[in-house]
Short mmCIF file of N, CA and C in Angstrom, two decimals:
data_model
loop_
_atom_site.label_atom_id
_atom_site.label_comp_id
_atom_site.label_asym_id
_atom_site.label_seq_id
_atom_site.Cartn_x
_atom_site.Cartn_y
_atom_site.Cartn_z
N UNK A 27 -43.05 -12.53 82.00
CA UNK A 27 -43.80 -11.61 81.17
C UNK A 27 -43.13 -10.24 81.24
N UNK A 28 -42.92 -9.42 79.89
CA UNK A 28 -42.78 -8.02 79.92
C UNK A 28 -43.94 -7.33 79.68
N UNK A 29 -43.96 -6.42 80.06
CA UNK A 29 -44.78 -5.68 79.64
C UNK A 29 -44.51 -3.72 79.41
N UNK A 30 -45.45 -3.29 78.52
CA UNK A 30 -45.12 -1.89 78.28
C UNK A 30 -46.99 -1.35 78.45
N UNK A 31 -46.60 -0.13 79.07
CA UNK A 31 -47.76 0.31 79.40
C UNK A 31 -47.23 2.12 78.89
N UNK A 32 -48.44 2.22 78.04
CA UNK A 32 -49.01 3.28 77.60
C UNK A 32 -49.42 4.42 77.90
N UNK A 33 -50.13 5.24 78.82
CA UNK A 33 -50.63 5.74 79.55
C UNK A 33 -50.14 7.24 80.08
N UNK A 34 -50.92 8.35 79.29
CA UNK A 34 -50.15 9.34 79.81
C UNK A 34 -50.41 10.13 80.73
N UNK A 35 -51.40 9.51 81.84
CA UNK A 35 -51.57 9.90 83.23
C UNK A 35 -51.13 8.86 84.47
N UNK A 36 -50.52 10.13 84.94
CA UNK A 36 -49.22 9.21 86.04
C UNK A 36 -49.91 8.25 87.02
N UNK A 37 -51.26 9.14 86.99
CA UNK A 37 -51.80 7.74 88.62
C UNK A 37 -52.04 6.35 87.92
N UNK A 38 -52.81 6.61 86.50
CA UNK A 38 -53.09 5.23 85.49
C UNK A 38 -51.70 4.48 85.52
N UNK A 39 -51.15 5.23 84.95
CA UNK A 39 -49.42 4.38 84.91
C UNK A 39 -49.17 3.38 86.28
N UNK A 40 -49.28 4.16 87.19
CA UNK A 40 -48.86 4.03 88.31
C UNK A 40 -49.52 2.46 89.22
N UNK A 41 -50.67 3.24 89.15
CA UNK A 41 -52.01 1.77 89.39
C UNK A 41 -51.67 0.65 89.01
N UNK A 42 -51.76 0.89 87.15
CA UNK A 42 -51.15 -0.52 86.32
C UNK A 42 -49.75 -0.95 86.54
N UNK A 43 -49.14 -0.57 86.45
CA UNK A 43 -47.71 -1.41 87.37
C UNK A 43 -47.76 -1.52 88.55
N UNK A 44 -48.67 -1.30 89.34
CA UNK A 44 -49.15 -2.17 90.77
C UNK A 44 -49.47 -3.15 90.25
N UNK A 45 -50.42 -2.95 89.35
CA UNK A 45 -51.53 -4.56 89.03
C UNK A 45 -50.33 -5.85 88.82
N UNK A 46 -49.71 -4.74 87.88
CA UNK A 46 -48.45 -6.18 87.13
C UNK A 46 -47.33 -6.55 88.12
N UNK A 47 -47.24 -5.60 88.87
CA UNK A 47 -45.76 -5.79 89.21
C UNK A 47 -45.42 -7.60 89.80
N UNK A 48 -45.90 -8.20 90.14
CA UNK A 48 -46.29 -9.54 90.54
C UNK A 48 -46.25 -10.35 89.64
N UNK A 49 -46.26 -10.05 87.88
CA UNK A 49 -46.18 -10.84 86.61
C UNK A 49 -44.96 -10.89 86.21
N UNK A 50 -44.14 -9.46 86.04
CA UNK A 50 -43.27 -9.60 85.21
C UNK A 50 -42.66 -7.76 85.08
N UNK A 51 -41.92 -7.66 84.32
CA UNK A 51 -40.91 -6.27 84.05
C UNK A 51 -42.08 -5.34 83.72
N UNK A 52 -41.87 -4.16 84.06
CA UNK A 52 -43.34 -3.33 83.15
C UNK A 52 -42.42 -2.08 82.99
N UNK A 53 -42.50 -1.65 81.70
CA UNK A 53 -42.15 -0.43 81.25
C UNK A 53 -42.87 0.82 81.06
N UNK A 54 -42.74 1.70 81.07
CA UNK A 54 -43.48 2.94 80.83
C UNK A 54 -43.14 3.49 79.97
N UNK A 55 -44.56 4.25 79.31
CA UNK A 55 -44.07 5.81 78.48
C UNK A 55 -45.64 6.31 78.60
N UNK A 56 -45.02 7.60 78.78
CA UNK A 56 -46.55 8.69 78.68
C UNK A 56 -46.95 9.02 77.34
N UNK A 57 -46.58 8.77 76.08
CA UNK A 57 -47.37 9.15 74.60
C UNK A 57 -46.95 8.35 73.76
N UNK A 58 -47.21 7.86 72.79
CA UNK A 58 -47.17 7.55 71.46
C UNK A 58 -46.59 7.34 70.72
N UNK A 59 -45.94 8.17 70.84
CA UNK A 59 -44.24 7.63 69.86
C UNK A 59 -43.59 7.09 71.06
N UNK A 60 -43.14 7.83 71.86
CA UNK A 60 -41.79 6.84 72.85
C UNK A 60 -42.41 5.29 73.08
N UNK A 61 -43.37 4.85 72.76
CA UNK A 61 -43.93 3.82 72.98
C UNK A 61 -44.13 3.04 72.26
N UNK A 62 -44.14 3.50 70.61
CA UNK A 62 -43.81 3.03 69.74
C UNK A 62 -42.23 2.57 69.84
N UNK A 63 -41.36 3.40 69.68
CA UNK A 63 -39.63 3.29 69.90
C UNK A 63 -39.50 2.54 70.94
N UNK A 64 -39.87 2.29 72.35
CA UNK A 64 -39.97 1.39 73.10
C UNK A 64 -39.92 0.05 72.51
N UNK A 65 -41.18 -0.37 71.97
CA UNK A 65 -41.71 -1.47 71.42
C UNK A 65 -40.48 -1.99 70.35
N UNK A 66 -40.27 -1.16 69.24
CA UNK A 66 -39.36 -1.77 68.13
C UNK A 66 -38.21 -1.81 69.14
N UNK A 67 -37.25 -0.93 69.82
CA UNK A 67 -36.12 -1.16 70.36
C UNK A 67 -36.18 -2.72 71.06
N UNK A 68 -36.94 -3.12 71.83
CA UNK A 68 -37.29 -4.37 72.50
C UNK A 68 -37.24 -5.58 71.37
N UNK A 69 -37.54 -5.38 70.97
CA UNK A 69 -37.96 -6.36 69.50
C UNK A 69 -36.11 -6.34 68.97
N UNK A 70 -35.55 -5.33 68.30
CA UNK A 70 -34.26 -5.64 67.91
C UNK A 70 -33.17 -5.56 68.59
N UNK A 71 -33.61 -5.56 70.45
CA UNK A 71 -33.01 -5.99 71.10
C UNK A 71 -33.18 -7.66 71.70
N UNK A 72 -34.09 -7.94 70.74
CA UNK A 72 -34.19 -9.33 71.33
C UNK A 72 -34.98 -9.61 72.84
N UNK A 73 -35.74 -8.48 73.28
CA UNK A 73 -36.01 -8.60 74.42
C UNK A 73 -37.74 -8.32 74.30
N UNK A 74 -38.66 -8.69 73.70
CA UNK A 74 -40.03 -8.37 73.02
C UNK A 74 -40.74 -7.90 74.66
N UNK A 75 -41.62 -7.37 74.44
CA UNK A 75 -42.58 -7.09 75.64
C UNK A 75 -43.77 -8.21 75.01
N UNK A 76 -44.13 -9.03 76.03
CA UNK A 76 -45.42 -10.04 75.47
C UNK A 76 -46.73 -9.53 75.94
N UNK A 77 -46.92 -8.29 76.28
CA UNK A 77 -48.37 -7.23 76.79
C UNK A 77 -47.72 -6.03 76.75
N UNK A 78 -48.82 -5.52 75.77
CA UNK A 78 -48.93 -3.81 75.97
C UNK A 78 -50.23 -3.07 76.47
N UNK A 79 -50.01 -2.47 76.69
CA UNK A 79 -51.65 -2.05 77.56
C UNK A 79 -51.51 -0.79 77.23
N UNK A 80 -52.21 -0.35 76.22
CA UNK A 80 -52.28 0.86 75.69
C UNK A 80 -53.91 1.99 75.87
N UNK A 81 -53.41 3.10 76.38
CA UNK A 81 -54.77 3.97 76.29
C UNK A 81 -55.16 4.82 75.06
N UNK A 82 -56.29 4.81 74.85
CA UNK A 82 -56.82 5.34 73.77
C UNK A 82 -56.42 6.56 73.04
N UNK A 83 -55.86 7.48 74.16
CA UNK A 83 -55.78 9.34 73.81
C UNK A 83 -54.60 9.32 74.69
N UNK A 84 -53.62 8.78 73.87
CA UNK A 84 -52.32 9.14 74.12
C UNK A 84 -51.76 10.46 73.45
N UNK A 85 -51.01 11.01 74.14
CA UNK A 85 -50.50 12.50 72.79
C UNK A 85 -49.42 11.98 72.13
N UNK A 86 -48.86 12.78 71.10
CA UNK A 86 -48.16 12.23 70.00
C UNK A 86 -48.41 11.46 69.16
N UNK A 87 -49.22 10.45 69.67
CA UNK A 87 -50.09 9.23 68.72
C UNK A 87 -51.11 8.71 69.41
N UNK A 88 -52.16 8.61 68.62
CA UNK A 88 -53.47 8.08 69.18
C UNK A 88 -53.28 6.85 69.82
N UNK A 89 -53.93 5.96 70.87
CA UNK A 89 -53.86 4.58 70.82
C UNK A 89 -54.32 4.30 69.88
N UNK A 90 -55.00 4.30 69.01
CA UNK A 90 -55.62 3.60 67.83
C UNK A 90 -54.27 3.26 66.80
N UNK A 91 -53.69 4.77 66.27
CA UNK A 91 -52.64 4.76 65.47
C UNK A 91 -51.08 3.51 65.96
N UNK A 92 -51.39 4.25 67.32
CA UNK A 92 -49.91 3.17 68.36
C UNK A 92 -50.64 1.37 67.93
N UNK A 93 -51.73 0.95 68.08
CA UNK A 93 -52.08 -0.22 67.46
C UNK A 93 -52.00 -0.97 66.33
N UNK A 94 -52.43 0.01 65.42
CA UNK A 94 -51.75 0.38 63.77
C UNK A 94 -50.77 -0.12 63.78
N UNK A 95 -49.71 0.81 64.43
CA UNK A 95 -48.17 0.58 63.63
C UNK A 95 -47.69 -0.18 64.75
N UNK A 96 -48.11 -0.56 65.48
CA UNK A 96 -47.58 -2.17 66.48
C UNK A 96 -47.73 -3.01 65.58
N UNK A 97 -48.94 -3.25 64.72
CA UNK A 97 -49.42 -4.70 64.17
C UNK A 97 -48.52 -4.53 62.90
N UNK A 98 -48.43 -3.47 62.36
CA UNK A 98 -48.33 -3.32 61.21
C UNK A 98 -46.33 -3.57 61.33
N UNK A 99 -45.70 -3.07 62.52
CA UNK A 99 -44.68 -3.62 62.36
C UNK A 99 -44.29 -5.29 62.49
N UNK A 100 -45.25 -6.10 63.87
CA UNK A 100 -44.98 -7.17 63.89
C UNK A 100 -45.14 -7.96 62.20
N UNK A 101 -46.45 -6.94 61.87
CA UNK A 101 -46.61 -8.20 60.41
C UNK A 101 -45.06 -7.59 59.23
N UNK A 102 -44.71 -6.82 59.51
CA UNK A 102 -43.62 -6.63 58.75
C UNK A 102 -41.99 -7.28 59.01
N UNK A 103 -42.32 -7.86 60.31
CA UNK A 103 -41.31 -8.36 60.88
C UNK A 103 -42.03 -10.17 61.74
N UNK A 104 -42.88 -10.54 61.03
CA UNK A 104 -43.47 -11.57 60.47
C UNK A 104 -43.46 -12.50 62.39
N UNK A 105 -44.13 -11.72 62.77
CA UNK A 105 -44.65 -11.93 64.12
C UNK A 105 -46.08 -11.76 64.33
N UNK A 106 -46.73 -12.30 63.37
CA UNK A 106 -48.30 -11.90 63.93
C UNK A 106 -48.55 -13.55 64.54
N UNK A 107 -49.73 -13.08 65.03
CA UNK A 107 -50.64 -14.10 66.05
C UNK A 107 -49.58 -14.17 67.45
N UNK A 108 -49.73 -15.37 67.58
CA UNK A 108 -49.31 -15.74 69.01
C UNK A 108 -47.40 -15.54 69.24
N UNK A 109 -47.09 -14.57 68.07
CA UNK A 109 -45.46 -14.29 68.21
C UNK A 109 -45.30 -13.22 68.78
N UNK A 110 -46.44 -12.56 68.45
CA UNK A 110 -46.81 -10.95 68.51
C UNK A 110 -47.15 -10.79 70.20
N UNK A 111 -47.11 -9.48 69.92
CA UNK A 111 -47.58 -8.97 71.57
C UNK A 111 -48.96 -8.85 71.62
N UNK A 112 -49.60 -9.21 72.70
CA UNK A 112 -50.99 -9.48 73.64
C UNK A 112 -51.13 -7.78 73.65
N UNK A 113 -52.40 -7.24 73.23
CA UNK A 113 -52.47 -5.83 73.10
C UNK A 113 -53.93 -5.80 74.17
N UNK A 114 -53.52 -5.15 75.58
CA UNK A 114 -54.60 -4.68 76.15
C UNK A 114 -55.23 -3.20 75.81
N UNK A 115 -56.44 -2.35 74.61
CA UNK A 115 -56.40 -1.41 74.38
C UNK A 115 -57.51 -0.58 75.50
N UNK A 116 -56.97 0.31 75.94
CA UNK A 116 -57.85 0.99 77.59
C UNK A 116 -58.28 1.90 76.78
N UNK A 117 -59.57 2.52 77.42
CA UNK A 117 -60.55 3.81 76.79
C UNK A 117 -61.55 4.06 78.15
N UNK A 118 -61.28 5.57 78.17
CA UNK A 118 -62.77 5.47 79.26
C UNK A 118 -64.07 5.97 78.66
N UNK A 119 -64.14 6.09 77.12
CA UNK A 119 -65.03 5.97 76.07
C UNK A 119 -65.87 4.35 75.74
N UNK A 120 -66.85 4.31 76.07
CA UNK A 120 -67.45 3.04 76.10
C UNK A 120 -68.23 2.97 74.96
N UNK A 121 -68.29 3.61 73.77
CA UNK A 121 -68.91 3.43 72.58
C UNK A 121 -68.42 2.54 71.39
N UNK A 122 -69.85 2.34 71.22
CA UNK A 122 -69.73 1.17 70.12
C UNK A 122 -68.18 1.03 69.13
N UNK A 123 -68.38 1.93 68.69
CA UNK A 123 -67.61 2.45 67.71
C UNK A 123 -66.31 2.16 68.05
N UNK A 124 -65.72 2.78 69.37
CA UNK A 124 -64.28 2.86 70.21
C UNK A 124 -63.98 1.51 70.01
N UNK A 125 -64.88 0.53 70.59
CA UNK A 125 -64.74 -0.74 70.86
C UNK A 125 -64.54 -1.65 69.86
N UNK A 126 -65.11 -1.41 68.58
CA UNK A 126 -65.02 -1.51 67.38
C UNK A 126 -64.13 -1.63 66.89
N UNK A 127 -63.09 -0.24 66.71
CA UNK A 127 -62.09 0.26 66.03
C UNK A 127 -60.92 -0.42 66.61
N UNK A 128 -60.83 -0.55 67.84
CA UNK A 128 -59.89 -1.31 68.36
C UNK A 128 -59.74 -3.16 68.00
N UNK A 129 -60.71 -3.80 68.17
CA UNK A 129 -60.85 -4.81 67.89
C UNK A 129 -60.45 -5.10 66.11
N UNK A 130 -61.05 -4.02 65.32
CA UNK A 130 -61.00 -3.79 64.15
C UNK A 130 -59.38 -3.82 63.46
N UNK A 131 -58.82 -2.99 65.00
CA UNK A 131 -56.88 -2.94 64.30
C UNK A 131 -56.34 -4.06 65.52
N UNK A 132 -56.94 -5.15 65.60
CA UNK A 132 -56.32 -6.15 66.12
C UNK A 132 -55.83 -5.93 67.40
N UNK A 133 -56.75 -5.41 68.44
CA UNK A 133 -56.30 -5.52 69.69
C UNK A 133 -57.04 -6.82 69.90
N UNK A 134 -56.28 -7.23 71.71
CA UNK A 134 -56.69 -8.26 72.16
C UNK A 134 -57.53 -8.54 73.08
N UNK A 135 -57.75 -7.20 73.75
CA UNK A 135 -58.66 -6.94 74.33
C UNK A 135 -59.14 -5.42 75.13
N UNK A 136 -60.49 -5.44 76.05
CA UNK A 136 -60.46 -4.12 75.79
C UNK A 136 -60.80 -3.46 77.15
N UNK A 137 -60.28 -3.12 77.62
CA UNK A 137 -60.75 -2.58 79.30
C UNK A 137 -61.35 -1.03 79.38
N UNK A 138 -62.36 -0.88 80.04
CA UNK A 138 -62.99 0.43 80.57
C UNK A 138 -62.73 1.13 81.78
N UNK A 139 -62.19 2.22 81.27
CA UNK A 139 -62.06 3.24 82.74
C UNK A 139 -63.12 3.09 83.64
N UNK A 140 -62.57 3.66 84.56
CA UNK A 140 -61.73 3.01 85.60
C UNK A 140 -61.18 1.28 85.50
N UNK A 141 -60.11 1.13 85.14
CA UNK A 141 -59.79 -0.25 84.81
C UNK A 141 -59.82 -1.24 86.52
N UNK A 142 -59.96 -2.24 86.34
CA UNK A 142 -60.06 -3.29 87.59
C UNK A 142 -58.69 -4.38 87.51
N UNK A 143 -58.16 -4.52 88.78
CA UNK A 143 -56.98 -5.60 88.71
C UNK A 143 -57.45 -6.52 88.17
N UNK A 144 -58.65 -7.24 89.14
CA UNK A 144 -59.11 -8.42 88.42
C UNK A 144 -59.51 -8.59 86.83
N UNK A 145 -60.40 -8.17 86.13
CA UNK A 145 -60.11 -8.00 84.71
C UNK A 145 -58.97 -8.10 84.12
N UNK A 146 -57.96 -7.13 84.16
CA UNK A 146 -56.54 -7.08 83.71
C UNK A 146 -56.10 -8.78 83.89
N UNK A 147 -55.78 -9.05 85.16
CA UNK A 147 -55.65 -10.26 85.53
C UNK A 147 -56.20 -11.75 84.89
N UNK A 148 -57.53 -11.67 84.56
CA UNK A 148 -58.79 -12.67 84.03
C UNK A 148 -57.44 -12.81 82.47
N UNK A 149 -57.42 -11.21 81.92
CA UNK A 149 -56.97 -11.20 80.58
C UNK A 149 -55.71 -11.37 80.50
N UNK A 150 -54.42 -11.88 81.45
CA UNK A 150 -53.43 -12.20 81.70
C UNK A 150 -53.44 -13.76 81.10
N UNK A 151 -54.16 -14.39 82.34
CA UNK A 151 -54.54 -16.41 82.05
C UNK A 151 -55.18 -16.55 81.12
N UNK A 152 -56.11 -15.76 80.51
CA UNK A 152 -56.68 -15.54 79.00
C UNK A 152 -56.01 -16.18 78.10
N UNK A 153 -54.78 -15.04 77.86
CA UNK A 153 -54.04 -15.19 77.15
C UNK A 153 -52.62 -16.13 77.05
N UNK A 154 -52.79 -16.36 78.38
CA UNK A 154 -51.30 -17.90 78.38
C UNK A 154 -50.45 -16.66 78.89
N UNK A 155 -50.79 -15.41 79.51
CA UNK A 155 -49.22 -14.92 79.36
C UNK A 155 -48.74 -15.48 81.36
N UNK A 156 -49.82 -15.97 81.82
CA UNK A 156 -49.58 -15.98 83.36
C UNK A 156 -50.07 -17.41 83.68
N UNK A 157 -49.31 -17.88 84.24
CA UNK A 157 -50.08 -19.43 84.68
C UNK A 157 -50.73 -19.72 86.21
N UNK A 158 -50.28 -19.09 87.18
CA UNK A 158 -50.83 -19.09 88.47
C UNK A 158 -51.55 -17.77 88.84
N UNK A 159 -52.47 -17.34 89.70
CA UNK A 159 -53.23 -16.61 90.38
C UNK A 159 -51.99 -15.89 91.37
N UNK A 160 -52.17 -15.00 91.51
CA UNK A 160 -51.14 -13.96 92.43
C UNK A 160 -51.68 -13.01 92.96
#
């Protein structure tokens, strides 16, 4: 598993590549665009990230928007569903709406601040991206 994580506070960053480090490669960026450019570079390098774990209030680009133009590139580059990347979208906003909007631009799932290993984890075997417990 690769993964790219979102997150433009260093302890969040930091935490979540603890969680993963035991899955697979994990990349970083603190905002929005580099995370976007992340994502496509990976892709036409042939090297896809299969989880992104993106936070809501990233600077430079919203998580909402960074979801947007994730989906909107895989479907342009004809990777949707199970070709596409596993989108974990983080918020420590627990409203209807948040939860909504995300699901709405095709995330895959949705974690609440303070995020939990186990959760993250549950949504790993969820998704086929992990086959054993670690």
């Amino acid at each position: 598993m690769k993964a790219l994580i979102a997150e433009d506070d260093f302890i969040n960053r930091r935490v979540m590549q603890l969680f993963l480090a035991g899955y697979g490669k994990c990349d970083v960026a603190d905002n929005g665009r580099s995370a976007l450019a992340m994502y496509q570079d990976a892709h036409r390098n042939n090297k896809p990230y299969s989880l992104v774990c993106l936070d809501a209030t990233l600077p430079e680009m919203s998580g909402q928007e960074l979801l947007r133009q994730i989906r909107s590139y895989e479907a342009e580059n004809r990777l949707e569903g199970r070709d596409g990347a596993r989108i974990m979208f983080i918020s420590s906003e627990a409203g209807k709406q948040t939860i909504l909007d995300a699901y709405r631009s095709q995330c895959d799932g949705f974690m609440l601040k303070p995020f939990r290993k186990r959760e993250l984890i549950h949504f790993l075997h969820e998704q086929g991206l992990v086959q054993e417990a670690r």
